[in-house]
XYZ file of N, CA and C in Angstrom:
657
model
N 121.255 89.851 82.080
C 121.612 90.168 83.623
C 121.055 88.919 84.195
N 119.669 88.423 83.768
C 119.161 87.486 84.503
C 119.151 85.974 83.799
N 119.097 85.140 84.884
C 118.876 83.683 84.269
C 117.585 83.228 84.759
N 116.372 83.458 84.494
C 115.027 83.129 84.920
C 114.791 81.726 85.073
N 114.919 81.006 86.150
C 114.414 79.795 86.276
C 113.236 79.522 86.617
N 112.373 78.986 85.793
C 110.681 79.139 86.169
C 110.164 77.734 87.122
N 110.671 78.457 88.365
C 110.178 77.534 89.529
C 110.195 78.413 90.828
N 109.216 78.166 91.634
C 109.526 78.911 92.848
C 110.745 78.531 93.966
N 110.828 79.400 94.715
C 112.021 79.173 95.362
C 111.798 78.063 96.609
N 110.577 78.150 96.756
C 110.117 76.885 97.770
C 108.786 76.625 97.129
N 108.241 75.433 97.212
C 107.154 74.753 96.525
C 106.004 75.010 97.406
N 104.839 75.382 96.582
C 103.600 75.577 97.233
C 102.531 74.735 96.797
N 101.795 74.154 97.456
C 100.600 73.242 96.896
C 99.333 73.463 97.987
N 98.626 74.423 97.875
C 97.373 74.679 98.979
C 96.181 73.992 98.310
N 95.841 73.049 99.236
C 94.612 72.220 98.673
C 93.204 72.735 99.127
N 93.184 73.607 99.738
C 91.680 74.217 100.214
C 91.626 76.023 99.791
N 90.522 76.379 99.910
C 90.259 77.535 99.716
C 90.169 78.453 101.057
N 90.542 79.654 101.044
C 90.197 80.450 102.505
C 90.566 81.909 102.161
N 89.649 82.719 101.621
C 89.546 83.884 101.345
C 90.044 84.785 102.680
N 89.746 84.348 103.864
C 90.214 85.345 104.830
C 91.643 85.173 105.209
N 92.230 83.954 104.854
C 93.643 83.727 105.128
C 94.471 84.767 104.000
N 93.829 84.486 102.644
C 94.162 85.113 101.592
C 94.224 86.811 101.924
N 93.292 87.178 102.478
C 93.221 88.950 102.704
C 94.352 89.305 103.651
N 94.679 88.344 104.483
C 95.780 88.670 105.570
C 97.160 88.443 104.951
N 97.259 87.368 104.041
C 98.522 87.036 103.425
C 98.966 88.206 102.228
N 97.901 88.516 101.741
C 98.193 89.674 100.440
C 99.083 90.771 100.942
N 98.976 91.224 102.200
C 99.795 92.133 102.787
C 101.022 92.064 102.350
N 101.661 91.011 102.252
C 103.052 90.810 102.121
C 103.483 90.912 100.573
N 102.395 91.174 99.558
C 102.569 91.471 98.239
C 102.319 93.012 98.069
N 101.543 93.680 98.836
C 101.152 94.992 98.628
C 101.236 95.866 99.869
N 101.456 95.344 100.870
C 101.407 96.060 102.326
C 102.472 97.012 102.494
N 102.566 97.914 103.355
C 103.945 98.718 103.464
C 105.051 98.050 103.615
N 105.126 96.659 104.564
C 106.524 95.894 104.600
C 106.463 94.741 103.883
N 106.001 94.783 102.405
C 105.712 93.423 101.893
C 106.995 93.465 100.716
N 106.925 92.079 100.015
C 108.156 92.025 99.162
C 108.058 92.862 98.213
N 106.984 93.212 97.657
C 107.148 94.611 96.493
C 108.169 95.743 96.824
N 107.578 96.171 98.046
C 108.379 97.164 98.400
C 110.132 96.833 98.709
N 110.314 95.736 98.960
C 111.697 95.375 99.299
C 112.387 95.023 97.955
N 111.561 94.572 97.075
C 112.510 94.492 95.654
C 112.772 95.785 95.073
N 111.584 96.672 95.036
C 111.696 98.045 94.380
C 113.008 99.127 95.382
N 112.954 98.841 96.504
C 113.749 99.407 97.282
C 115.142 99.291 96.905
N 115.432 97.906 97.141
C 116.838 97.351 97.106
C 117.360 97.541 95.838
N 116.521 97.196 94.670
C 116.866 97.419 93.183
C 117.034 98.869 92.880
N 116.453 99.558 93.528
C 116.500 100.977 93.214
C 118.086 101.570 94.061
N 118.149 101.235 95.085
C 119.228 101.934 95.962
C 120.475 101.128 95.381
N 120.691 100.078 95.025
C 122.033 99.712 94.391
C 122.653 100.439 93.391
N 121.807 101.395 92.734
C 122.859 102.324 91.637
C 123.527 103.360 92.428
N 123.145 103.934 93.476
C 123.986 104.784 94.052
C 125.242 104.132 95.101
N 124.953 103.033 95.195
C 125.915 102.544 96.313
C 127.276 102.355 95.563
N 128.407 102.970 96.367
C 129.718 103.278 95.757
C 130.593 101.940 96.090
N 130.019 101.155 96.546
C 130.955 100.045 96.950
C 130.616 98.687 96.057
N 131.038 97.932 95.442
C 130.629 96.963 94.480
C 130.167 95.689 95.317
N 130.896 95.049 96.392
C 130.301 94.286 97.106
C 128.942 94.295 97.383
N 128.630 95.583 98.310
C 127.451 96.081 98.575
C 126.544 96.226 97.526
N 126.837 96.579 96.488
C 125.931 96.747 95.333
C 125.455 95.286 95.030
N 126.317 94.414 94.951
C 126.115 92.842 94.833
C 124.944 92.407 95.593
N 124.930 92.689 96.843
C 124.163 92.165 97.875
C 122.640 92.957 97.602
N 122.761 94.258 97.529
C 121.410 94.671 97.050
C 120.768 93.993 95.923
N 121.737 93.815 94.823
C 121.063 92.986 93.528
C 120.619 91.701 93.990
N 121.293 90.966 94.872
C 120.998 89.668 95.037
C 119.867 89.709 95.732
N 119.508 90.342 96.875
C 118.355 90.442 97.604
C 117.190 90.637 96.807
N 117.440 91.847 95.907
C 116.520 92.460 95.353
C 115.814 91.793 94.375
N 116.585 90.874 93.620
C 115.871 89.812 92.760
C 115.434 88.637 93.571
N 115.798 88.141 94.632
C 115.165 87.154 95.433
C 113.968 87.885 96.006
N 113.898 88.914 96.278
C 112.550 89.190 96.656
C 111.279 89.424 95.308
N 111.915 89.581 94.262
C 110.881 89.043 93.284
C 110.234 88.068 93.337
N 111.128 86.952 93.714
C 110.805 85.369 93.640
C 109.646 85.427 94.817
N 109.971 86.144 95.841
C 109.144 86.262 97.364
C 107.787 86.880 96.848
N 107.858 87.900 95.738
C 106.550 88.376 95.510
C 105.884 87.114 94.988
N 106.462 86.479 93.803
C 105.831 85.394 93.137
C 105.301 84.234 94.181
N 105.959 84.087 95.392
C 105.390 83.063 96.027
C 104.314 83.573 96.958
N 104.225 84.676 97.257
C 102.960 85.472 97.873
C 102.145 85.128 97.001
N 102.036 85.771 95.717
C 100.760 85.899 94.741
C 100.443 84.318 94.580
N 101.439 83.209 94.735
C 101.048 82.128 94.490
C 99.971 81.556 95.579
N 100.393 81.761 96.683
C 99.844 81.544 97.882
C 98.361 82.077 97.791
N 98.351 83.373 97.440
C 97.003 84.328 97.352
C 96.113 83.457 96.161
N 96.492 83.102 95.228
C 95.917 82.548 93.848
C 95.428 81.356 94.466
N 96.090 80.031 95.087
C 95.924 79.119 95.340
C 94.640 79.008 96.448
N 94.851 80.031 97.368
C 93.672 80.215 98.498
C 92.270 80.840 97.712
N 92.172 81.511 96.384
C 90.827 82.175 96.322
C 90.644 81.477 95.100
N 91.665 80.536 93.989
C 91.088 80.071 92.757
C 89.745 79.458 92.569
N 89.482 78.849 93.742
C 88.393 77.851 93.659
C 86.948 78.531 94.270
N 87.031 79.463 94.738
C 86.098 80.256 95.524
C 84.735 79.956 94.841
N 83.275 80.033 95.544
C 82.367 80.255 95.169
C 81.660 81.658 95.510
N 80.576 82.144 95.027
C 80.102 83.215 95.394
C 79.688 83.157 96.732
N 79.116 82.199 97.186
C 78.645 82.255 98.610
C 80.000 82.040 99.513
N 81.227 81.305 99.272
C 82.227 81.650 100.094
C 82.757 83.048 100.180
N 82.691 83.471 98.883
C 83.143 85.126 98.729
C 82.292 86.168 99.660
N 81.251 85.715 99.710
C 80.263 86.593 100.680
C 80.611 86.031 102.376
N 80.716 84.898 102.302
C 80.643 84.506 103.754
C 82.376 84.662 104.450
N 82.888 84.523 103.750
C 84.561 85.007 104.154
C 85.117 86.148 104.022
N 84.168 87.261 103.696
C 84.359 88.496 103.702
C 85.501 88.977 102.834
N 85.012 88.512 101.450
C 86.063 88.655 100.249
C 85.225 89.693 99.421
N 83.903 89.735 99.657
C 83.205 90.661 98.630
C 83.818 92.275 98.036
N 84.344 92.723 99.212
C 85.054 94.169 98.958
C 86.277 93.930 98.155
N 87.112 93.059 98.128
C 88.265 92.730 97.257
C 87.627 92.333 95.686
N 86.507 91.494 95.787
C 86.197 90.575 94.572
C 85.590 91.568 93.532
N 84.820 92.699 94.247
C 84.095 93.475 93.301
C 85.041 94.400 92.429
N 86.589 94.709 92.804
C 87.052 95.286 92.187
C 88.207 94.320 91.673
N 88.658 93.297 91.965
C 89.555 92.665 91.244
C 88.989 91.241 90.997
N 87.743 90.833 91.295
C 87.503 89.400 91.034
C 88.420 88.259 92.038
N 89.059 87.431 91.423
C 89.959 86.709 92.135
C 91.429 86.909 91.275
N 91.633 88.027 91.005
C 92.835 88.418 90.430
C 93.950 88.758 91.339
N 95.076 88.796 91.162
C 96.444 89.409 92.219
C 96.374 90.686 92.258
N 96.192 91.763 93.033
C 96.574 93.081 93.307
C 97.166 93.383 94.196
N 98.243 94.202 94.189
C 99.162 94.697 95.425
C 98.259 95.559 96.390
N 97.848 94.929 97.351
C 97.194 95.801 98.366
C 97.609 95.188 99.793
N 97.473 96.249 100.668
C 97.646 95.638 102.093
C 96.446 95.204 102.797
N 96.552 94.364 103.803
C 95.484 93.556 104.595
C 94.476 94.785 104.991
N 94.885 95.870 105.272
C 93.944 96.916 105.680
C 93.195 97.446 104.324
N 93.378 97.120 102.851
C 92.980 97.736 101.770
C 93.578 98.491 101.081
N 94.742 99.295 101.693
C 95.451 100.382 101.002
C 96.263 99.806 99.755
N 96.301 100.081 98.643
C 97.105 99.796 97.530
C 98.458 100.064 97.818
N 99.209 99.298 97.269
C 100.798 99.507 97.428
C 101.000 100.948 96.812
N 102.160 101.672 97.560
C 102.861 102.775 97.072
C 104.162 103.030 97.178
N 104.867 103.570 96.460
C 106.389 103.941 96.558
C 106.397 104.964 97.612
N 105.350 105.469 98.214
C 105.606 106.305 99.563
C 106.042 105.307 100.945
N 105.977 104.131 100.526
C 106.159 103.258 101.620
C 107.556 102.861 101.655
N 108.530 103.612 100.668
C 109.785 102.835 100.664
C 110.855 104.201 100.332
N 112.113 104.037 100.638
C 113.245 105.386 100.469
C 114.203 104.950 99.865
N 114.916 105.576 99.002
C 116.141 105.396 98.411
C 116.857 106.606 98.266
N 117.715 106.998 99.314
C 118.153 108.335 99.469
C 119.616 108.849 98.834
N 120.465 107.527 98.411
C 121.793 107.708 97.764
C 122.815 107.882 98.901
N 122.519 107.480 100.005
C 123.405 107.453 101.200
C 123.516 106.070 101.689
N 124.456 105.523 101.782
C 125.063 103.996 101.949
C 124.474 103.734 103.269
N 124.839 104.444 104.056
C 124.594 104.235 105.875
C 123.045 104.291 105.986
N 122.445 105.562 105.343
C 121.147 105.490 105.688
C 120.493 104.497 104.860
N 120.580 104.303 103.712
C 119.848 103.049 103.044
C 119.983 101.802 103.552
N 121.062 101.378 104.077
C 121.315 100.204 104.756
C 120.669 99.925 106.063
N 120.513 101.167 106.783
C 119.745 100.919 107.826
C 118.345 100.823 107.651
N 117.736 101.495 106.880
C 116.514 101.240 106.223
C 116.476 99.863 105.971
N 117.275 99.221 105.285
C 117.085 98.097 104.669
C 117.181 96.778 105.893
N 117.802 97.248 106.668
C 117.766 96.371 108.125
C 116.551 96.645 108.742
N 115.855 97.537 108.889
C 114.793 97.824 109.475
C 113.490 97.344 108.703
N 113.744 97.317 107.303
C 112.614 96.603 106.361
C 112.465 95.575 106.497
N 113.657 94.688 106.813
C 113.614 93.138 106.850
C 113.042 92.599 108.269
N 113.223 93.467 109.419
C 112.842 93.112 110.518
C 111.288 93.608 110.674
N 110.815 94.569 109.982
C 109.612 94.746 110.000
C 108.338 93.603 109.100
N 109.433 93.080 107.956
C 108.751 92.065 107.320
C 108.655 90.702 108.189
N 109.807 90.440 108.939
C 109.684 89.453 109.849
C 108.733 89.622 110.889
N 108.394 90.849 111.324
C 107.008 90.830 112.279
C 105.889 90.414 111.596
N 105.931 91.087 110.301
C 104.667 90.874 109.583
C 104.190 89.166 109.583
N 105.466 88.445 109.219
C 105.186 86.858 108.908
C 105.044 86.652 110.439
N 105.349 87.026 111.492
C 105.132 86.446 112.779
C 103.848 86.624 112.890
N 103.101 87.670 112.634
C 101.548 88.017 112.636
C 100.752 87.070 111.805
N 101.381 86.786 110.720
C 100.422 86.035 109.833
C 100.354 84.667 110.299
N 101.730 84.117 110.796
C 101.886 82.630 111.373
C 100.642 82.452 112.554
N 100.570 83.566 113.344
C 99.761 83.501 114.518
C 98.171 83.001 113.955
N 97.826 83.766 112.775
C 96.719 83.691 112.047
C 96.449 82.235 111.377
N 97.763 81.682 110.773
C 97.418 80.511 109.690
C 98.101 79.406 110.340
N 98.323 79.212 111.419
C 99.130 78.127 112.492
C 98.486 76.663 111.982
N 97.244 76.705 111.448
C 96.544 75.342 111.340
C 96.555 74.598 109.753
N 97.164 75.231 109.196
C 97.272 74.884 107.721
C 98.790 74.571 107.382
N 99.589 73.565 107.495
C 101.023 73.426 107.168
C 100.988 73.609 105.640
N 100.030 73.495 105.000
C 100.170 73.846 103.349
C 100.943 75.286 103.222
N 100.468 76.237 103.937
C 100.686 77.757 103.854
C 101.610 77.894 104.957
N 101.674 77.429 106.381
C 102.876 77.893 107.025
C 104.341 77.601 106.839
N 104.178 76.238 106.170
C 105.570 75.814 105.705
C 106.227 76.954 105.196
N 105.462 77.614 103.749
C 105.963 78.688 102.785
C 106.172 79.999 103.814
N 105.504 80.127 104.508
C 105.578 81.581 105.192
C 106.546 81.457 106.371
N 106.641 80.369 106.706
C 108.011 79.995 107.525
C 109.319 80.299 106.964
N 109.449 79.725 105.656
C 110.717 79.745 104.738
C 110.879 81.110 104.461
N 109.787 81.963 104.131
C 109.856 83.452 103.827
C 110.511 84.317 105.105
N 109.771 83.807 106.424
C 110.342 84.404 107.484
C 112.014 84.246 107.508
N 112.232 83.222 107.401
C 113.884 82.742 107.724
C 114.814 83.558 106.761
N 114.022 83.693 105.517
C 114.950 84.713 104.632
C 114.849 86.026 104.950
N 113.994 86.877 105.627
C 113.936 87.865 106.288
C 115.076 88.237 107.197
N 115.302 86.959 107.994
C 116.463 86.977 109.222
C 117.642 86.957 108.346
N 117.734 85.984 107.578
C 119.197 86.018 106.655
C 119.638 87.463 105.937
N 118.453 87.927 105.435
C 118.555 89.457 104.668
C 119.120 90.397 105.850
N 118.186 90.463 106.801
C 118.796 91.241 107.744
C 120.395 91.119 108.132
N 120.935 89.659 108.236
C 122.281 89.611 108.655
C 123.175 90.081 107.437
N 122.739 89.596 106.234
C 123.630 90.345 105.279
C 123.784 91.815 105.233
N 122.736 92.570 105.250
C 122.551 93.801 105.456
C 123.493 94.581 106.243
N 123.488 93.817 107.652
C 124.302 93.982 108.444
C 125.513 93.830 108.115
N 126.207 92.913 107.505
C 127.547 92.596 107.197
C 128.213 93.734 106.134
N 126.668 94.259 105.124
C 127.118 95.048 104.264
C 127.374 96.518 104.862
N 126.489 96.896 106.010
C 126.802 98.005 106.827
C 128.337 98.146 107.329
N 129.004 96.836 107.389
C 130.177 96.694 108.272
C 131.205 97.050 106.883
N 131.090 96.492 105.882
C 131.648 96.973 104.604
C 131.721 98.476 104.555
N 130.749 99.236 104.467
C 130.528 100.681 104.181
C 131.522 101.529 105.464
N 131.215 100.850 106.637
C 131.797 101.555 107.823
C 133.402 101.215 107.544
N 133.712 100.300 107.056
C 135.367 99.984 106.786
C 136.075 100.747 105.990
N 135.348 101.429 105.192
C 135.709 102.141 104.120
C 135.941 103.647 104.680
N 135.313 103.872 106.024
C 135.238 105.251 106.331
C 135.936 105.228 107.753
N 136.366 106.576 108.008
C 137.011 106.898 109.208
C 135.903 106.449 110.515
N 135.868 105.926 111.599
C 134.947 105.960 112.328
C 134.214 107.130 112.799
N 135.152 108.337 112.847
C 134.545 109.683 113.304
C 133.583 110.034 112.411
N 133.627 109.665 110.903
C 132.837 110.359 110.079
C 131.631 109.051 109.626
N 131.182 108.393 110.247
C 130.031 107.397 109.746
C 128.967 108.389 109.481
N 128.644 109.155 109.996
C 127.524 110.131 110.014
C 127.788 111.478 109.559
N 129.133 111.765 108.997
C 129.479 113.205 108.648
C 129.416 113.656 107.179
N 129.546 112.382 106.452
C 129.501 112.967 105.143
C 128.874 111.702 104.157
N 128.414 111.871 103.237
C 127.983 110.820 102.085
C 128.838 110.480 101.181
N 129.437 109.279 101.216
C 130.393 108.750 100.280
C 130.115 108.507 98.827
N 128.607 108.407 98.684
C 128.123 108.111 97.361
C 127.901 109.526 96.683
N 127.931 110.645 97.306
C 127.717 111.983 96.757
C 129.023 112.791 97.270
N 129.503 112.810 98.074
C 130.767 113.975 98.551
C 131.867 113.173 98.214
N 132.094 113.104 96.970
C 133.237 112.230 96.373
C 134.556 112.872 96.640
N 134.725 114.129 96.882
C 136.017 114.795 97.102
C 136.319 114.748 98.592
N 135.481 114.364 99.567
C 135.899 114.382 100.699
C 136.954 113.154 101.086
N 137.762 113.651 101.925
C 138.752 112.593 102.330
C 138.879 112.574 103.802
N 139.590 111.698 104.598
C 139.552 111.331 106.022
C 140.430 112.678 106.394
N 141.395 113.027 105.754
C 142.462 114.129 106.215
C 142.549 115.434 104.995
N 142.959 116.474 105.636
C 143.413 117.206 104.245
C 142.153 117.761 103.288
N 140.856 117.857 103.937
C 139.917 118.088 102.719
C 139.875 119.510 102.483
N 139.717 119.873 101.143
C 139.739 121.140 100.792
C 138.583 121.313 99.784
N 137.570 120.650 99.746
C 136.487 120.463 98.925
C 135.270 121.455 99.500
N 134.965 122.483 98.807
C 133.823 123.323 99.346
C 132.430 122.460 99.016
N 132.435 121.509 98.440
C 131.177 120.860 98.100
C 130.819 119.689 99.122
N 132.113 119.575 99.904
C 131.768 118.298 100.683
C 130.701 118.762 101.775
N 130.047 117.733 102.336
C 129.161 117.851 103.244
C 129.438 117.448 104.648
N 130.628 117.280 104.844
C 131.207 116.816 106.166
C 131.277 117.794 107.114
N 131.422 118.981 106.599
C 131.303 120.229 107.571
C 132.769 120.677 108.093
N 133.738 120.392 107.703
C 134.989 120.539 107.993
C 135.297 121.850 107.916
N 134.955 122.273 106.602
C 135.397 123.643 105.856
C 134.626 124.652 106.490
N 133.322 124.410 106.945
C 132.540 125.456 107.632
C 133.063 126.477 108.942
N 133.017 127.454 108.547
C 133.745 128.535 109.853
C 133.030 128.353 111.006
N 133.642 128.362 112.249
C 133.254 128.050 113.306
C 133.724 129.312 114.394
């Protein structure tokens, strides 16, 4: 399935240590709107997607998010790899250090570990794609917040800006995917049935008792 090319999508070469900055940026590895959640969300949703072009988009973006995870981890590693014990104490890194030293662990800036509870995969194309679009906007907002905090270090901000741009592009691609799904459906039924599950449902003449569209319900 994969051809793994051993390079980052965007080069990262940070020349200084900054544990405070690392604690903020690590949220895009293990936070509720970070890259780990994005990758797991999209690569899980792809299996129930009934339309192959949209399945391809979920696969493409999901695997790209794995590279974005690698980029965030690289940034955090480079910001913390040469910390002294004094810097760890002074820069508020002791609480992380005592559990993980300077290893990379999926955690939010708030200190909460990553959890699958932050993502969803419901097997409904419209529901999943709407979540995906919201996820990309939330990630973009998080990058905006990070940029406000780290604006004085171009070694970091250049990579963060690149990641922010990718969130915008992903949002657009998911919007296009939503249109593909809607083009397969009668406009009256965008939210009336699940085309990934209610497979017997038709635009007209439906006689399936298992359909969720509600047309066979007595009124």
